[in-house]
PDB file of C-alpha atoms in Angstrom:
ATOM      1  CA  MET A 572      15.486   8.149  11.773  1.00 66.00           C
ATOM      2  CA  ALA A 573      17.839   8.094   9.120  1.00 75.00           C
ATOM      3  CA  ILE A 574      18.670   4.678   7.243  1.00 89.00           C
ATOM      4  CA  ASN A 575      19.732   3.490   4.129  1.00 94.00           C
ATOM      5  CA  PHE A 576      17.269   2.183   2.085  1.00 97.00           C
ATOM      6  CA  ASP A 577      16.681   1.379  -1.694  1.00 97.00           C
ATOM      7  CA  VAL A 578      13.468   1.800  -3.768  1.00 98.00           C
ATOM      8  CA  ARG A 579      12.966   0.481  -6.888  1.00 98.00           C
ATOM      9  CA  ARG A 580      10.501  -1.122  -9.606  1.00 98.00           C
ATOM     10  CA  ALA A 581       8.446  -4.811  -7.999  1.00 98.00           C
ATOM     11  CA  GLU A 582       9.722  -7.309 -10.482  1.00 97.00           C
ATOM     12  CA  PRO A 583       7.789 -10.701 -10.262  1.00 97.00           C
ATOM     13  CA  THR A 584      10.643 -12.536  -8.097  1.00 97.00           C
ATOM     14  CA  ASP A 585      10.131 -10.202  -5.710  1.00 98.00           C
ATOM     15  CA  ALA A 586       6.277 -11.955  -4.363  1.00 98.00           C
ATOM     16  CA  LEU A 587       6.945 -13.785  -1.685  1.00 98.00           C
ATOM     17  CA  GLU A 588       9.152 -10.453   0.293  1.00 98.00           C
ATOM     18  CA  MET A 589       6.398  -8.595  -1.264  1.00 98.00           C
ATOM     19  CA  ALA A 590       3.904 -11.149   0.380  1.00 98.00           C
ATOM     20  CA  LYS A 591       5.309 -11.462   3.833  1.00 98.00           C
ATOM     21  CA  VAL A 592       5.909  -7.450   4.362  1.00 98.00           C
ATOM     22  CA  HIS A 593       1.765  -7.080   3.791  1.00 97.00           C
ATOM     23  CA  VAL A 594       0.797  -9.981   5.509  1.00 97.00           C
ATOM     24  CA  ASP A 595       3.647  -9.356   8.833  1.00 97.00           C
ATOM     25  CA  THR A 596       2.254  -5.545   8.450  1.00 97.00           C
ATOM     26  CA  TRP A 597      -1.043  -6.122   8.354  1.00 94.00           C
ATOM     27  CA  ARG A 598      -0.684  -7.396  11.543  1.00 95.00           C
ATOM     28  CA  GLU A 599       0.770  -4.875  12.475  1.00 95.00           C
ATOM     29  CA  THR A 600      -1.596  -2.535  11.252  1.00 92.00           C
ATOM     30  CA  TYR A 601      -4.674  -4.110  11.361  1.00 90.00           C
ATOM     31  CA  ARG A 602      -5.493  -5.679  14.880  1.00 91.00           C
ATOM     32  CA  GLY A 603      -8.373  -5.175  16.659  1.00 89.00           C
ATOM     33  CA  LEU A 604      -9.721  -3.172  12.981  1.00 86.00           C
ATOM     34  CA  MET A 605      -9.821  -6.479  11.336  1.00 87.00           C
ATOM     35  CA  SER A 606     -11.111 -10.331  12.649  1.00 90.00           C
ATOM     36  CA  ASP A 607      -8.296 -11.738  14.678  1.00 92.00           C
ATOM     37  CA  SER A 608      -9.895 -15.061  12.300  1.00 93.00           C
ATOM     38  CA  ALA A 609      -8.662 -12.993   9.491  1.00 92.00           C
ATOM     39  CA  LEU A 610      -5.391 -11.822  10.484  1.00 94.00           C
ATOM     40  CA  ASP A 611      -3.856 -15.076  11.518  1.00 95.00           C
ATOM     41  CA  ASP A 612      -5.120 -17.215   8.916  1.00 95.00           C
ATOM     42  CA  PRO A 613      -2.688 -19.999   7.786  1.00 94.00           C
ATOM     43  CA  GLU A 614      -3.468 -18.791   4.389  1.00 96.00           C
ATOM     44  CA  LEU A 615      -3.026 -15.461   4.499  1.00 96.00           C
ATOM     45  CA  LEU A 616       0.633 -15.592   3.206  1.00 97.00           C
ATOM     46  CA  ALA A 617      -0.622 -18.291   0.248  1.00 97.00           C
ATOM     47  CA  TRP A 618      -3.032 -16.210  -0.533  1.00 97.00           C
ATOM     48  CA  ARG A 619      -0.769 -12.224  -0.296  1.00 97.00           C
ATOM     49  CA  GLU A 620       1.764 -14.427  -2.757  1.00 98.00           C
ATOM     50  CA  LYS A 621      -1.193 -15.353  -5.429  1.00 98.00           C
ATOM     51  CA  PHE A 622      -2.055 -11.635  -5.065  1.00 97.00           C
ATOM     52  CA  TRP A 623       1.760  -9.781  -6.177  1.00 98.00           C
ATOM     53  CA  THR A 624       2.112 -12.759  -8.510  1.00 98.00           C
ATOM     54  CA  ALA A 625      -0.470 -11.772 -10.253  1.00 97.00           C
ATOM     55  CA  ALA A 626       0.222  -7.701 -10.245  1.00 97.00           C
ATOM     56  CA  LEU A 627       3.752  -8.493 -11.158  1.00 98.00           C
ATOM     57  CA  SER A 628       3.588 -10.576 -14.182  1.00 97.00           C
ATOM     58  CA  ASP A 629      -0.294 -10.867 -15.376  1.00 96.00           C
ATOM     59  CA  PRO A 630      -0.839  -8.561 -18.563  1.00 96.00           C
ATOM     60  CA  ARG A 631      -4.176  -7.553 -16.950  1.00 94.00           C
ATOM     61  CA  TYR A 632      -2.173  -5.167 -14.412  1.00 94.00           C
ATOM     62  CA  GLU A 633       0.490  -3.914 -17.095  1.00 94.00           C
ATOM     63  CA  LYS A 634      -0.460  -0.110 -16.168  1.00 94.00           C
ATOM     64  CA  ASN A 635       0.121  -0.660 -12.224  1.00 96.00           C
ATOM     65  CA  ASN A 636       2.889   0.598 -10.928  1.00 97.00           C
ATOM     66  CA  ALA A 637       4.494  -1.463  -7.897  1.00 98.00           C
ATOM     67  CA  ALA A 638       7.487  -0.758  -5.987  1.00 98.00           C
ATOM     68  CA  VAL A 639       9.262  -1.808  -2.936  1.00 98.00           C
ATOM     69  CA  ALA A 640      11.932  -0.643  -0.375  1.00 98.00           C
ATOM     70  CA  VAL A 641      14.882  -2.547   0.418  1.00 98.00           C
ATOM     71  CA  HIS A 642      17.318  -2.022   3.759  1.00 97.00           C
ATOM     72  CA  GLU A 643      19.896  -4.469   4.197  1.00 96.00           C
ATOM     73  CA  GLU A 644      18.675  -6.537   1.313  1.00 96.00           C
ATOM     74  CA  ARG A 645      15.505  -7.368   3.144  1.00 97.00           C
ATOM     75  CA  VAL A 646      12.451  -5.623   1.372  1.00 98.00           C
ATOM     76  CA  ILE A 647      11.084  -3.240   4.699  1.00 98.00           C
ATOM     77  CA  GLY A 648       8.045  -1.875   2.473  1.00 98.00           C
ATOM     78  CA  ILE A 649       5.837  -2.286  -0.746  1.00 98.00           C
ATOM     79  CA  ALA A 650       3.348   0.372  -2.490  1.00 98.00           C
ATOM     80  CA  MET A 651       1.018  -0.363  -5.672  1.00 98.00           C
ATOM     81  CA  SER A 652      -1.227   2.894  -7.783  1.00 98.00           C
ATOM     82  CA  GLY A 653      -2.778   2.045 -11.249  1.00 96.00           C
ATOM     83  CA  PRO A 654      -5.532   3.745 -13.283  1.00 92.00           C
ATOM     84  CA  SER A 655      -8.320   4.281 -11.007  1.00 86.00           C
ATOM     85  CA  PRO A 656     -11.096   1.934 -11.964  1.00 80.00           C
ATOM     86  CA  GLU A 657     -13.861   4.847 -10.391  1.00 77.00           C
ATOM     87  CA  HIS A 658     -12.470   8.294 -11.194  1.00 66.00           C
ATOM     88  CA  ALA A 659     -11.544  10.373 -13.426  1.00 63.00           C
ATOM     89  CA  GLU A 660      -9.151   9.196 -16.699  1.00 70.00           C
ATOM     90  CA  GLY A 661      -5.683  10.026 -15.646  1.00 71.00           C
ATOM     91  CA  GLN A 662      -6.231   9.761 -11.949  1.00 82.00           C
ATOM     92  CA  GLN A 663      -4.390   7.510 -10.063  1.00 93.00           C
ATOM     93  CA  GLU A 664      -4.707   5.195  -6.945  1.00 96.00           C
ATOM     94  CA  LEU A 665      -2.950   3.680  -4.500  1.00 97.00           C
ATOM     95  CA  PHE A 666      -3.632   0.604  -3.663  1.00 97.00           C
ATOM     96  CA  VAL A 667      -1.288  -0.530  -1.330  1.00 97.00           C
ATOM     97  CA  LEU A 668       1.176   1.496   0.568  1.00 98.00           C
ATOM     98  CA  TYR A 669       2.619  -0.768   3.657  1.00 97.00           C
ATOM     99  CA  THR A 670       6.273  -0.611   6.003  1.00 97.00           C
ATOM    100  CA  TYR A 671       7.051  -2.407   8.490  1.00 97.00           C
ATOM    101  CA  ALA A 672       6.463  -0.372  11.433  1.00 95.00           C
ATOM    102  CA  ALA A 673       9.946  -0.351  12.435  1.00 96.00           C
ATOM    103  CA  PHE A 674      10.445   1.521   9.476  1.00 96.00           C
ATOM    104  CA  HIS A 675       7.871   4.533  10.011  1.00 95.00           C
ATOM    105  CA  GLY A 676       9.338   7.937  10.271  1.00 94.00           C
ATOM    106  CA  SER A 677      12.286   7.190   7.960  1.00 96.00           C
ATOM    107  CA  GLY A 678      11.238   8.522   4.891  1.00 96.00           C
ATOM    108  CA  VAL A 679      10.347   5.064   3.728  1.00 97.00           C
ATOM    109  CA  GLY A 680       6.639   5.628   3.081  1.00 97.00           C
ATOM    110  CA  ALA A 681       7.083   9.560   1.240  1.00 97.00           C
ATOM    111  CA  ALA A 682       9.636   7.560  -1.147  1.00 98.00           C
ATOM    112  CA  LEU A 683       7.682   4.541  -2.204  1.00 98.00           C
ATOM    113  CA  LEU A 684       4.711   6.868  -2.615  1.00 98.00           C
ATOM    114  CA  ASN A 685       6.115   8.975  -4.950  1.00 97.00           C
ATOM    115  CA  GLU A 686       8.148   5.869  -6.689  1.00 98.00           C
ATOM    116  CA  VAL A 687       4.255   4.716  -8.104  1.00 98.00           C
ATOM    117  CA  ILE A 688       2.942   8.137  -8.215  1.00 96.00           C
ATOM    118  CA  SER A 689       4.173  11.470  -9.267  1.00 94.00           C
ATOM    119  CA  PRO A 690       3.796  13.962  -6.599  1.00 92.00           C
ATOM    120  CA  SER A 691       2.189  16.462  -9.125  1.00 89.00           C
ATOM    121  CA  THR A 692      -0.558  13.780  -9.892  1.00 90.00           C
ATOM    122  CA  PRO A 693      -4.230  13.738  -8.939  1.00 91.00           C
ATOM    123  CA  ALA A 694      -4.789  10.825  -6.951  1.00 94.00           C
ATOM    124  CA  VAL A 695      -7.382   8.813  -4.798  1.00 96.00           C
ATOM    125  CA  LEU A 696      -6.995   6.272  -1.660  1.00 97.00           C
ATOM    126  CA  TRP A 697      -8.603   4.004   0.718  1.00 96.00           C
ATOM    127  CA  VAL A 698      -7.341   4.417   4.104  1.00 96.00           C
ATOM    128  CA  ALA A 699      -8.568   2.443   6.941  1.00 93.00           C
ATOM    129  CA  ASP A 700     -10.925   4.508  10.326  1.00 93.00           C
ATOM    130  CA  PRO A 701      -9.328   4.674  12.683  1.00 92.00           C
ATOM    131  CA  ASN A 702      -5.560   5.013  11.545  1.00 92.00           C
ATOM    132  CA  PRO A 703      -4.713   8.542  12.232  1.00 94.00           C
ATOM    133  CA  ARG A 704      -1.458   7.639  11.826  1.00 94.00           C
ATOM    134  CA  ALA A 705      -1.641   6.818   8.069  1.00 96.00           C
ATOM    135  CA  GLN A 706      -3.762   9.363   7.959  1.00 97.00           C
ATOM    136  CA  ALA A 707      -0.968  12.050   8.936  1.00 97.00           C
ATOM    137  CA  PHE A 708       1.295  10.587   6.684  1.00 97.00           C
ATOM    138  CA  TYR A 709      -1.326  11.023   4.012  1.00 97.00           C
ATOM    139  CA  ARG A 710      -2.551  14.469   4.549  1.00 97.00           C
ATOM    140  CA  LYS A 711       1.148  15.937   4.825  1.00 96.00           C
ATOM    141  CA  ASN A 712       1.931  14.491   1.091  1.00 96.00           C
ATOM    142  CA  GLY A 713      -1.414  16.208  -0.450  1.00 95.00           C
ATOM    143  CA  PHE A 714      -3.569  13.929  -0.002  1.00 97.00           C
ATOM    144  CA  ILE A 715      -7.267  15.387   2.309  1.00 97.00           C
ATOM    145  CA  ALA A 716      -9.804  13.091   3.199  1.00 97.00           C
ATOM    146  CA  ASP A 717     -13.699  14.020   1.230  1.00 95.00           C
ATOM    147  CA  GLY A 718     -15.966  12.451   3.932  1.00 95.00           C
ATOM    148  CA  THR A 719     -16.419   9.489   1.743  1.00 95.00           C
ATOM    149  CA  VAL A 720     -16.487   6.049   3.295  1.00 97.00           C
ATOM    150  CA  LYS A 721     -16.943   2.603   2.829  1.00 95.00           C
ATOM    151  CA  ILE A 722     -17.096  -0.492   4.898  1.00 94.00           C
ATOM    152  CA  GLU A 723     -15.474  -3.818   3.687  1.00 87.00           C
ATOM    153  CA  ASP A 724     -14.716  -7.116   5.378  1.00 78.00           C
ATOM    154  CA  ASP A 725     -16.055  -4.977   8.922  1.00 80.00           C
ATOM    155  CA  VAL A 726     -13.408  -2.215   8.224  1.00 86.00           C
ATOM    156  CA  LYS A 727     -14.498   1.310   8.009  1.00 93.00           C
ATOM    157  CA  ASP A 728     -12.305   3.298   4.912  1.00 95.00           C
ATOM    158  CA  VAL A 729     -12.494   6.751   4.537  1.00 97.00           C
ATOM    159  CA  ARG A 730     -11.045   8.309   1.328  1.00 96.00           C
ATOM    160  CA  MET A 731      -8.701  10.382   0.702  1.00 97.00           C
ATOM    161  CA  VAL A 732      -8.340  12.555  -2.570  1.00 95.00           C
ATOM    162  CA  ARG A 733      -5.372  14.562  -3.667  1.00 94.00           C
ATOM    163  CA  THR A 734      -6.456  17.241  -6.371  1.00 87.00           C
ATOM    164  CA  HIS A 735      -3.535  19.543  -6.776  1.00 66.00           C
ATOM    165  CA  THR A 736      -0.119  19.340  -8.889  1.00 56.00           C
ATOM    166  CA  ASN A 737       3.267  20.567  -7.398  1.00 52.00           C
TER     167      ASN A 737
END
C-alpha cells in the first residue's frame, strides 16, 4: 500500500493527537489481550495526553526521541525511544511504536522506527505476546526474541533485541 506521509520529530503541541493515536491503536491492537475495562476507561485519553505532554516537555525525558507520522495533516503513527534503563550503555530502548491498523504495511512503522532509533544502533524492546504481526515486523527490522518474558497488567510481553550494526 503506497501512501504519502511525513515523519518528523514530535513537539509538545502534538501531545493530544499522539494520545488519540495511542488510545485508538491500543484498542485496535490489545482488545482481547488487555481488559475491556482498561481499554474503555473514560480517563484513558486524558491519562495518555498527560503522559505525552510530560514526555515531550519535561527535562527528565530530554534524552528520549519521539516522532510522529502525518498523513493528510493527521497524526497516524507515533514512536518513542530512549536510553535503555536496564541495558548496556548506549543501547536504545523502543518504548512506543503504534500506527493505525489501516496503515500497517505502508512503511509508516519502519519510518517511525528508523526516525527514533538508527538502524545501526543496538536496541531492545518489549512486545505483547501474542502479537504475531508486531513480532514479525520487529524481526524484519533486525530484532530477535531473547527468551525473556514479563507480565504487566495481565499482558505477557517478550523482549526482542537487535545487537548487530548495519
